[in-house]
Amino acid sequence: MPTEITARHRQRPWRLVVQAAGSPRVFAAKWGRFLSGLFSYLNRRRARRQLERLAQLGHIEELPTLTQMLVGSIDMLRFWISPASADYYQRSGLSYGFHQLLRFLDEPLSLTDPLGLLSSRDAIIGHLMQVVHANPHYDLQLLSAFDDGLEQLEKQIEMMLDGTHPRAQSIGAIVEEPDYHERLLVYVRQFRADPTTPAPLRENIGASSYWQ
């Protein structure tokens, strides 16, 4: 695993909680985005436009129904996201449950859409930056449905690296690998040039992972 030099490894839990939550005013704004995001999920017309765009790009073969998306979300959590993440945090010596709490405090909206098919551009970008992804390829495909999705992702990662991103402090309380954003930026630039570029895999995914 990576050298333990991030805030996630060295800070006391209560400090991480405060850092992830931010000031009362900042946290209140997060709840505003959370409620707005939930209402946006009811906008089926907007969701359909996003799905149609993904189909045009060749990322999906046909538009899923609402039932298929609900079942897919459950299966995604049960059979991929949760077991792979639990294994990663066990190997890291960190609490997976506490990680979820920090994610919620950083951006409550980030936990509401496992498939990402109904999420806004910035919700997907924020999720990508706060979680060390097993494989970020899927998320970049989702962002390609937005005209400026990949461009904004690259810009916001650059801001995260130079410390000017508005969520730099809260995201910094969550991410466990000190070079994650640097590696993600390299891949985003490669993906923009060639979407077939192999994605970087998290350490517990691949030949040495528990999937084998």
XYZ file of N, CA and C in Angstrom:
636
model
N 0.842 -1.193 0.000
C 0.000 0.000 0.000
C 0.879 1.246 0.000
N 0.330 2.441 -0.354
C 1.132 3.649 -0.440
C 1.655 4.090 0.909
N 2.731 4.872 0.891
C 3.292 5.403 2.115
C 2.230 6.228 2.842
N 2.130 6.040 4.141
C 1.051 6.654 4.906
C 1.409 8.079 5.293
N 1.187 9.023 4.391
C 1.513 10.402 4.687
C 0.319 11.331 4.478
N -0.856 10.786 4.216
C -2.035 11.622 4.014
C -2.694 11.931 5.357
N -3.556 12.960 5.329
C -4.297 13.325 6.535
C -5.141 12.149 7.033
N -5.663 11.364 6.113
C -6.515 10.207 6.471
C -5.775 9.235 7.381
N -4.458 9.136 7.241
C -3.678 8.224 8.056
C -3.157 8.866 9.343
N -2.838 10.159 9.291
C -2.131 10.735 10.437
C -3.006 11.568 11.374
N -4.157 12.065 10.892
C -4.990 12.916 11.723
C -5.905 12.092 12.636
N -6.230 12.660 13.786
C -7.205 12.026 14.669
C -8.587 12.046 14.016
N -9.427 11.043 14.291
C -10.738 10.963 13.646
C -11.578 12.231 13.797
N -11.589 12.834 14.982
C -12.433 14.011 15.159
C -11.955 15.181 14.300
N -10.654 15.272 14.081
C -10.131 16.329 13.211
C -10.555 16.093 11.759
N -10.552 14.832 11.348
C -10.984 14.506 9.991
C -12.462 14.828 9.797
N -13.261 14.552 10.831
C -14.693 14.854 10.763
C -14.907 16.349 10.584
N -14.215 17.147 11.381
C -14.349 18.605 11.288
C -13.873 19.107 9.931
N -12.763 18.555 9.454
C -12.202 18.979 8.172
C -13.135 18.617 7.022
N -13.719 17.419 7.072
C -14.612 16.983 5.993
C -15.923 17.764 5.990
N -16.428 18.100 7.172
C -17.715 18.796 7.263
C -17.602 20.264 6.891
N -16.495 20.908 7.271
C -16.351 22.337 7.011
C -17.129 23.168 8.017
N -17.222 24.454 7.766
C -17.936 25.361 8.664
C -19.438 25.096 8.594
N -20.204 25.545 9.612
C -21.662 25.378 9.559
C -22.285 25.945 8.287
N -21.772 27.077 7.827
C -22.308 27.680 6.609
C -22.030 26.806 5.392
N -20.808 26.259 5.323
C -20.442 25.377 4.215
C -21.276 24.106 4.251
N -21.462 23.543 5.452
C -22.224 22.295 5.568
C -23.690 22.515 5.209
N -24.231 23.687 5.565
C -25.613 23.994 5.195
C -25.763 24.046 3.675
N -24.751 24.600 3.002
C -24.791 24.658 1.533
C -24.768 23.255 0.938
N -24.038 22.343 1.595
C -23.993 20.953 1.119
C -25.383 20.324 1.178
N -26.123 20.618 2.256
C -27.468 20.061 2.371
C -28.396 20.657 1.326
N -28.160 21.917 0.973
C -28.945 22.515 -0.108
C -28.718 21.781 -1.410
N -27.449 21.450 -1.713
C -27.137 20.690 -2.939
C -27.713 19.288 -2.869
N -27.714 18.705 -1.667
C -28.253 17.358 -1.470
C -29.737 17.320 -1.825
N -30.507 18.268 -1.286
C -31.944 18.303 -1.556
C -32.220 18.616 -3.015
N -31.452 19.550 -3.575
C -31.619 19.884 -4.987
C -31.317 18.685 -5.869
N -30.276 17.932 -5.492
C -29.906 16.748 -6.257
C -30.976 15.680 -6.220
N -31.584 15.494 -5.050
C -32.648 14.495 -4.935
C -33.825 14.858 -5.835
N -34.184 16.124 -5.867
C -35.284 16.550 -6.730
C -34.929 16.386 -8.209
N -33.655 16.578 -8.531
C -33.256 16.452 -9.930
C -33.407 15.024 -10.430
N -33.333 14.045 -9.511
C -33.498 12.653 -9.915
C -34.908 12.385 -10.425
N -35.846 13.245 -10.036
C -37.223 13.089 -10.492
C -37.425 13.666 -11.885
N -36.427 14.373 -12.374
C -36.514 14.983 -13.714
C -36.132 13.937 -14.755
N -37.093 13.162 -15.160
C -36.825 12.050 -16.074
C -36.390 12.539 -17.454
N -36.847 13.725 -17.838
C -36.464 14.248 -19.142
C -34.967 14.529 -19.198
N -34.436 15.139 -18.110
C -33.003 15.423 -18.072
C -32.205 14.127 -18.037
N -32.692 13.162 -17.233
C -32.006 11.879 -17.145
C -31.998 11.168 -18.495
N -33.112 11.251 -19.210
C -33.179 10.590 -20.518
C -32.203 11.232 -21.499
N -32.062 12.557 -21.440
C -31.109 13.228 -22.332
C -29.685 12.735 -22.079
N -29.365 12.547 -20.798
C -28.032 12.056 -20.471
C -27.825 10.634 -20.990
N -28.836 9.800 -20.832
C -28.738 8.420 -21.295
C -28.641 8.361 -22.817
N -29.403 9.205 -23.482
C -29.343 9.241 -24.950
C -27.955 9.669 -25.417
N -27.364 10.604 -24.718
C -26.019 11.051 -25.068
C -25.008 9.920 -24.892
N -25.136 9.150 -23.816
C -24.238 8.016 -23.592
C -24.411 6.968 -24.682
N -25.651 6.789 -25.148
C -25.898 5.832 -26.230
C -25.268 6.328 -27.532
N -25.372 7.631 -27.799
C -24.774 8.201 -29.002
C -23.257 8.030 -29.010
N -22.657 8.111 -27.829
C -21.206 7.963 -27.709
C -20.769 6.497 -27.748
N -21.738 5.586 -27.714
C -21.419 4.163 -27.759
C -21.097 3.540 -26.420
N -21.382 4.259 -25.318
C -21.071 3.724 -23.993
C -22.150 2.764 -23.491
N -23.376 2.908 -23.993
C -24.442 1.959 -23.680
C -25.139 1.585 -24.974
N -25.662 0.363 -25.038
C -26.278 -0.125 -26.267
C -27.737 0.286 -26.388
N -28.441 0.346 -25.249
C -29.838 0.761 -25.270
C -30.170 1.434 -23.951
N -31.216 2.260 -23.948
C -31.554 3.030 -22.765
C -32.179 2.114 -21.709
N -31.663 2.146 -20.473
C -32.239 1.309 -19.408
C -33.546 1.896 -18.899
N -34.405 1.048 -18.385
C -35.633 1.512 -17.747
C -35.314 1.915 -16.312
N -36.264 2.578 -15.661
C -36.075 2.976 -14.260
C -35.871 1.748 -13.380
N -36.629 0.688 -13.639
C -36.481 -0.546 -12.860
C -35.086 -1.134 -13.035
N -34.598 -1.146 -14.261
C -33.244 -1.669 -14.517
C -32.186 -0.855 -13.784
N -32.365 0.468 -13.730
C -31.399 1.303 -13.028
C -31.434 1.065 -11.521
N -32.633 0.866 -10.975
C -32.746 0.594 -9.548
C -32.096 -0.742 -9.193
N -32.406 -1.771 -9.967
C -31.811 -3.090 -9.725
C -30.302 -3.031 -9.940
N -29.872 -2.310 -10.977
C -28.449 -2.173 -11.236
C -27.722 -1.483 -10.098
N -28.365 -0.468 -9.503
C -27.754 0.235 -8.372
C -27.550 -0.699 -7.198
N -28.555 -1.515 -6.913
C -28.461 -2.458 -5.795
C -27.355 -3.476 -6.053
N -27.341 -4.033 -7.262
C -26.322 -5.027 -7.598
C -24.917 -4.408 -7.588
N -24.805 -3.168 -8.072
C -23.513 -2.478 -8.086
C -22.966 -2.357 -6.667
N -23.836 -2.007 -5.726
C -23.410 -1.861 -4.335
C -23.068 -3.209 -3.709
N -23.930 -4.196 -3.933
C -23.761 -5.497 -3.263
C -22.585 -6.295 -3.792
N -22.405 -6.288 -5.098
C -21.454 -7.224 -5.703
C -20.166 -6.588 -6.217
N -20.082 -5.242 -6.213
C -18.850 -4.620 -6.687
C -18.338 -3.553 -5.732
N -19.088 -2.458 -5.552
C -18.582 -1.333 -4.778
C -18.237 -1.721 -3.347
N -19.198 -2.321 -2.624
C -18.974 -2.616 -1.211
C -17.898 -3.674 -0.977
N -17.950 -4.836 -1.642
C -16.911 -5.839 -1.364
C -15.516 -5.393 -1.781
N -15.398 -4.705 -2.932
C -14.076 -4.253 -3.375
C -13.533 -3.180 -2.447
N -14.402 -2.267 -2.006
C -13.958 -1.192 -1.115
C -13.626 -1.728 0.268
N -14.454 -2.646 0.776
C -14.174 -3.221 2.098
C -12.825 -3.928 2.105
N -12.523 -4.629 1.026
C -11.224 -5.304 0.910
C -10.087 -4.285 0.891
N -10.266 -3.201 0.154
C -9.234 -2.162 0.051
C -8.934 -1.547 1.410
N -9.981 -1.220 2.167
C -9.758 -0.575 3.467
C -9.224 -1.553 4.502
N -9.595 -2.805 4.383
C -9.018 -3.807 5.277
C -7.521 -3.916 5.026
N -7.117 -3.933 3.769
C -5.692 -3.995 3.432
C -4.963 -2.731 3.882
N -5.675 -1.595 3.874
C -5.061 -0.326 4.248
C -5.005 -0.132 5.760
N -5.719 -0.976 6.497
C -5.778 -0.815 7.941
C -6.670 0.338 8.361
N -7.642 0.697 7.512
C -8.541 1.807 7.782
C -9.981 1.310 7.856
N -10.830 2.117 8.485
C -12.234 1.756 8.633
C -13.039 2.162 7.405
N -13.684 1.197 6.768
C -14.527 1.472 5.612
C -15.755 2.275 6.032
N -16.318 1.950 7.201
C -17.474 2.685 7.700
C -17.152 4.149 7.954
N -15.977 4.410 8.532
C -15.576 5.796 8.795
C -15.326 6.540 7.480
N -14.826 5.823 6.501
C -14.636 6.420 5.167
C -15.970 6.898 4.605
N -17.007 6.100 4.751
C -18.328 6.487 4.251
C -18.845 7.715 4.989
N -18.595 7.777 6.296
C -19.007 8.950 7.070
C -18.313 10.206 6.555
N -17.013 10.125 6.313
C -16.270 11.274 5.813
C -16.782 11.699 4.438
N -17.081 10.733 3.584
C -17.630 11.048 2.263
C -18.951 11.793 2.399
N -19.784 11.339 3.311
C -21.080 11.982 3.515
C -20.903 13.409 4.014
N -19.974 13.609 4.948
C -19.744 14.946 5.491
C -19.149 15.873 4.437
N -18.299 15.335 3.575
C -17.707 16.139 2.514
C -18.759 16.573 1.507
N -19.623 15.646 1.073
C -20.661 15.946 0.083
C -21.757 14.898 0.180
N -22.837 15.169 0.947
C -23.910 14.175 1.123
C -24.454 13.624 -0.183
N -24.496 14.456 -1.217
C -25.066 14.043 -2.502
C -24.274 12.919 -3.154
N -22.995 12.767 -2.777
C -22.124 11.793 -3.445
C -22.539 10.349 -3.174
N -23.388 10.126 -2.176
C -23.775 8.755 -1.821
C -25.162 8.368 -2.326
N -25.766 9.198 -3.163
C -27.170 8.972 -3.519
C -27.392 8.277 -4.858
N -26.354 8.113 -5.671
C -26.547 7.568 -7.019
C -25.416 6.607 -7.368
N -25.513 5.329 -6.956
C -24.428 4.374 -7.193
C -24.037 4.218 -8.656
N -25.001 4.319 -9.577
C -24.699 4.159 -10.998
C -24.195 5.448 -11.642
N -24.506 6.591 -11.039
C -24.071 7.864 -11.599
C -24.849 8.313 -12.819
N -25.873 7.584 -13.213
C -26.604 7.905 -14.441
C -27.537 9.099 -14.274
N -27.845 9.450 -13.027
C -28.737 10.576 -12.779
C -28.008 11.750 -12.135
N -26.700 11.640 -11.992
C -25.927 12.658 -11.284
C -25.542 13.820 -12.185
N -25.322 14.975 -11.560
C -24.864 16.147 -12.288
C -23.377 16.015 -12.598
N -22.904 16.891 -13.448
C -21.484 16.896 -13.807
C -20.601 17.047 -12.579
N -20.881 18.050 -11.745
C -20.017 18.317 -10.598
C -20.129 17.247 -9.527
N -21.289 16.590 -9.436
C -21.424 15.496 -8.470
C -20.505 14.337 -8.858
N -20.430 14.035 -10.141
C -19.548 12.960 -10.611
C -18.086 13.349 -10.405
N -17.747 14.604 -10.726
C -16.371 15.063 -10.554
C -15.965 15.009 -9.090
N -16.833 15.490 -8.208
C -16.522 15.458 -6.782
C -16.331 14.047 -6.271
N -17.168 13.140 -6.741
C -17.049 11.735 -6.352
C -15.719 11.154 -6.820
N -15.335 11.447 -8.044
C -14.060 10.952 -8.574
C -12.877 11.441 -7.746
N -12.965 12.677 -7.260
C -11.830 13.251 -6.541
C -11.779 12.835 -5.076
N -12.902 12.405 -4.500
C -12.905 12.066 -3.084
C -12.674 10.569 -2.826
N -12.783 9.749 -3.859
C -12.665 8.296 -3.691
C -11.547 7.749 -4.566
N -10.618 7.003 -3.968
C -9.592 6.314 -4.752
C -10.299 5.203 -5.527
N -10.459 5.389 -6.821
C -11.284 4.488 -7.620
C -10.579 3.184 -7.967
N -11.364 2.114 -7.941
C -10.841 0.825 -8.388
C -10.520 0.898 -9.871
N -11.388 1.589 -10.609
C -11.211 1.800 -12.049
C -12.047 3.016 -12.436
N -11.419 4.141 -12.778
C -12.168 5.372 -13.072
C -12.757 5.447 -14.481
N -12.566 4.428 -15.299
C -12.993 4.481 -16.694
C -14.494 4.755 -16.823
N -15.293 4.062 -16.046
C -16.749 4.211 -16.107
C -17.160 5.652 -15.811
N -16.551 6.258 -14.808
C -16.906 7.615 -14.415
C -16.543 8.620 -15.511
N -15.429 8.382 -16.187
C -15.056 9.274 -17.286
C -16.022 9.122 -18.462
N -16.528 7.912 -18.658
C -17.553 7.734 -19.686
C -18.801 8.547 -19.330
N -19.200 8.509 -18.056
C -20.357 9.289 -17.630
C -20.140 10.775 -17.887
N -18.951 11.270 -17.572
C -18.659 12.688 -17.751
C -18.616 13.083 -19.226
N -18.308 12.147 -20.090
C -18.250 12.471 -21.512
C -19.627 12.805 -22.075
N -20.689 12.502 -21.315
C -22.038 12.856 -21.747
C -22.309 14.350 -21.586
N -21.474 15.032 -20.818
C -21.588 16.479 -20.645
C -20.608 17.159 -21.602
N -21.035 18.237 -22.234
C -20.192 18.905 -23.224
C -18.826 19.286 -22.666
N -18.794 19.742 -21.418
C -17.532 20.170 -20.811
C -17.131 19.289 -19.638
N -17.683 18.077 -19.567
C -17.443 17.209 -18.416
C -15.983 16.875 -18.190
N -15.318 16.377 -19.217
C -13.919 15.971 -19.079
C -13.005 17.182 -18.914
N -13.338 18.257 -19.601
C -12.558 19.484 -19.467
C -12.620 20.015 -18.036
N -13.828 20.011 -17.466
C -13.989 20.488 -16.094
C -13.318 19.553 -15.091
N -13.361 18.259 -15.356
C -12.684 17.316 -14.473
C -11.194 17.612 -14.437
N -10.594 17.782 -15.594
C -9.166 18.081 -15.654
C -8.853 19.383 -14.911
N -9.684 20.383 -15.126
C -9.472 21.680 -14.481
C -9.577 21.552 -12.964
N -10.572 20.825 -12.478
C -10.770 20.724 -11.035
C -9.693 19.873 -10.363
N -9.183 18.866 -11.052
C -8.064 18.099 -10.492
C -6.835 18.992 -10.379
N -6.599 19.804 -11.392
C -5.477 20.742 -11.346
C -5.630 21.696 -10.152
N -6.845 22.162 -9.913
C -7.106 23.034 -8.775
C -6.884 22.293 -7.465
N -7.266 21.027 -7.433
C -7.046 20.224 -6.229
C -5.557 20.093 -5.943
N -4.769 19.894 -6.968
C -3.329 19.715 -6.808
C -2.625 20.996 -6.377
N -3.120 22.143 -6.854
C -2.449 23.387 -6.451
C -3.100 24.047 -5.231
N -4.105 23.354 -4.656
C -4.704 23.820 -3.408
C -5.746 24.906 -3.544
N -6.209 25.189 -4.760
C -7.181 26.261 -4.961
C -8.617 25.758 -5.111
N -8.813 24.466 -5.104
C -10.173 23.926 -5.241
C -10.964 24.233 -3.970
N -12.228 24.665 -4.083
C -13.012 25.013 -2.892
C -13.237 23.845 -1.931
N -13.104 22.624 -2.414
C -13.265 21.457 -1.536
C -11.933 20.785 -1.226
N -10.835 21.495 -1.416
C -9.512 20.897 -1.217
C -9.336 20.358 0.211
N -9.786 21.099 1.203
C -9.613 20.683 2.589
C -10.466 19.462 2.920
N -11.732 19.490 2.525
C -12.621 18.382 2.876
C -12.257 17.106 2.120
N -11.913 17.230 0.839
C -11.485 16.057 0.080
C -10.166 15.534 0.628
N -9.302 16.449 1.056
C -8.021 16.047 1.629
C -8.152 15.239 2.902
N -9.303 15.310 3.569
C -9.532 14.518 4.780
C -9.921 13.082 4.453
N -10.223 12.805 3.194
C -10.764 11.496 2.816
C -9.769 10.646 2.041
N -9.131 11.228 1.043
C -8.290 10.455 0.124
C -7.080 9.860 0.842
N -6.845 8.565 0.630
C -5.820 7.836 1.374
C -4.482 7.742 0.652
N -4.460 7.979 -0.645
C -3.223 7.816 -1.403
C -2.709 9.187 -1.855
N -1.509 9.570 -1.423
C -1.015 10.921 -1.675
C -0.848 11.282 -3.148
N -0.672 10.295 -4.005
C -0.470 10.585 -5.433
C -1.705 10.277 -6.271
N -2.845 10.051 -5.621
C -4.046 9.663 -6.362
C -4.453 10.713 -7.398
N -4.506 11.978 -6.995
C -4.959 13.011 -7.921
C -3.968 13.218 -9.066
N -2.698 13.052 -8.811
C -1.704 13.158 -9.879
C -1.920 12.048 -10.901
N -2.139 10.826 -10.420
C -2.363 9.695 -11.328
C -3.670 9.858 -12.091
N -4.685 10.368 -11.397
C -5.977 10.569 -12.041
C -5.872 11.621 -13.144
N -5.116 12.682 -12.900
C -4.945 13.729 -13.901
C -4.259 13.182 -15.151
N -3.245 12.364 -14.966
C -2.556 11.754 -16.106
C -3.534 10.931 -16.932
N -4.376 10.151 -16.256
C -5.322 9.292 -16.981
C -6.391 10.119 -17.694
N -6.869 11.183 -17.048
C -7.888 12.022 -17.688
C -7.350 12.595 -18.993
N -6.119 13.063 -18.974
C -5.523 13.621 -20.196
C -5.344 12.541 -21.262
N -4.973 11.349 -20.845
C -4.835 10.247 -21.791
C -6.192 9.855 -22.364
N -7.204 9.801 -21.514
C -8.547 9.428 -21.945
C -9.101 10.441 -22.931
N -8.852 11.723 -22.690
C -9.344 12.755 -23.604
C -8.709 12.613 -24.985
N -7.467 12.158 -25.008
C -6.782 11.960 -26.291
C -7.188 10.644 -26.937
N -7.427 9.626 -26.096
C -7.769 8.294 -26.606
C -8.587 7.552 -25.546
N -9.929 7.504 -25.689
C -10.794 6.861 -24.687
C -10.525 5.369 -24.473
N -9.748 4.744 -25.372
C -9.454 3.316 -25.199
C -8.208 3.082 -24.345
N -7.570 4.159 -23.879
C -6.387 4.023 -23.029
C -6.730 3.214 -21.784
N -5.945 2.177 -21.441
C -6.227 1.382 -20.241
C -6.243 2.251 -18.986
N -7.218 2.008 -18.128
C -7.356 2.801 -16.907
C -6.409 2.298 -15.820
N -5.946 3.188 -14.952
C -5.143 2.746 -13.803
C -6.043 2.041 -12.796
N -5.624 0.896 -12.315
C -6.413 0.115 -11.371
C -5.902 0.311 -9.952
N -6.831 0.323 -9.000
C -6.450 0.400 -7.599
C -5.661 -0.847 -7.219
N -4.847 -0.750 -6.195
C -3.907 -1.825 -5.866
C -4.593 -3.162 -5.597
N -5.797 -3.142 -5.025
C -6.447 -4.409 -4.703
C -7.297 -4.952 -5.850
N -7.157 -4.349 -7.025
C -7.890 -4.821 -8.200
C -6.877 -5.283 -9.237
N -7.067 -6.483 -9.770
C -6.134 -6.994 -10.769
C -5.539 -8.320 -10.349
N -4.347 -8.580 -10.818
C -3.731 -9.897 -10.649
C -3.563 -10.284 -9.190
N -3.297 -9.293 -8.313
C -3.045 -9.624 -6.917
C -4.264 -9.432 -6.027
N -5.430 -9.151 -6.638
C -6.590 -8.830 -5.842
C -7.307 -10.081 -5.358
N -8.297 -9.836 -4.469
C -9.053 -10.944 -3.910
C -10.020 -11.539 -4.922
N -10.151 -10.907 -6.105
C -11.038 -11.441 -7.124
C -10.445 -12.702 -7.763
N -9.126 -12.871 -7.645
C -8.495 -14.022 -8.293
C -8.637 -15.272 -7.425
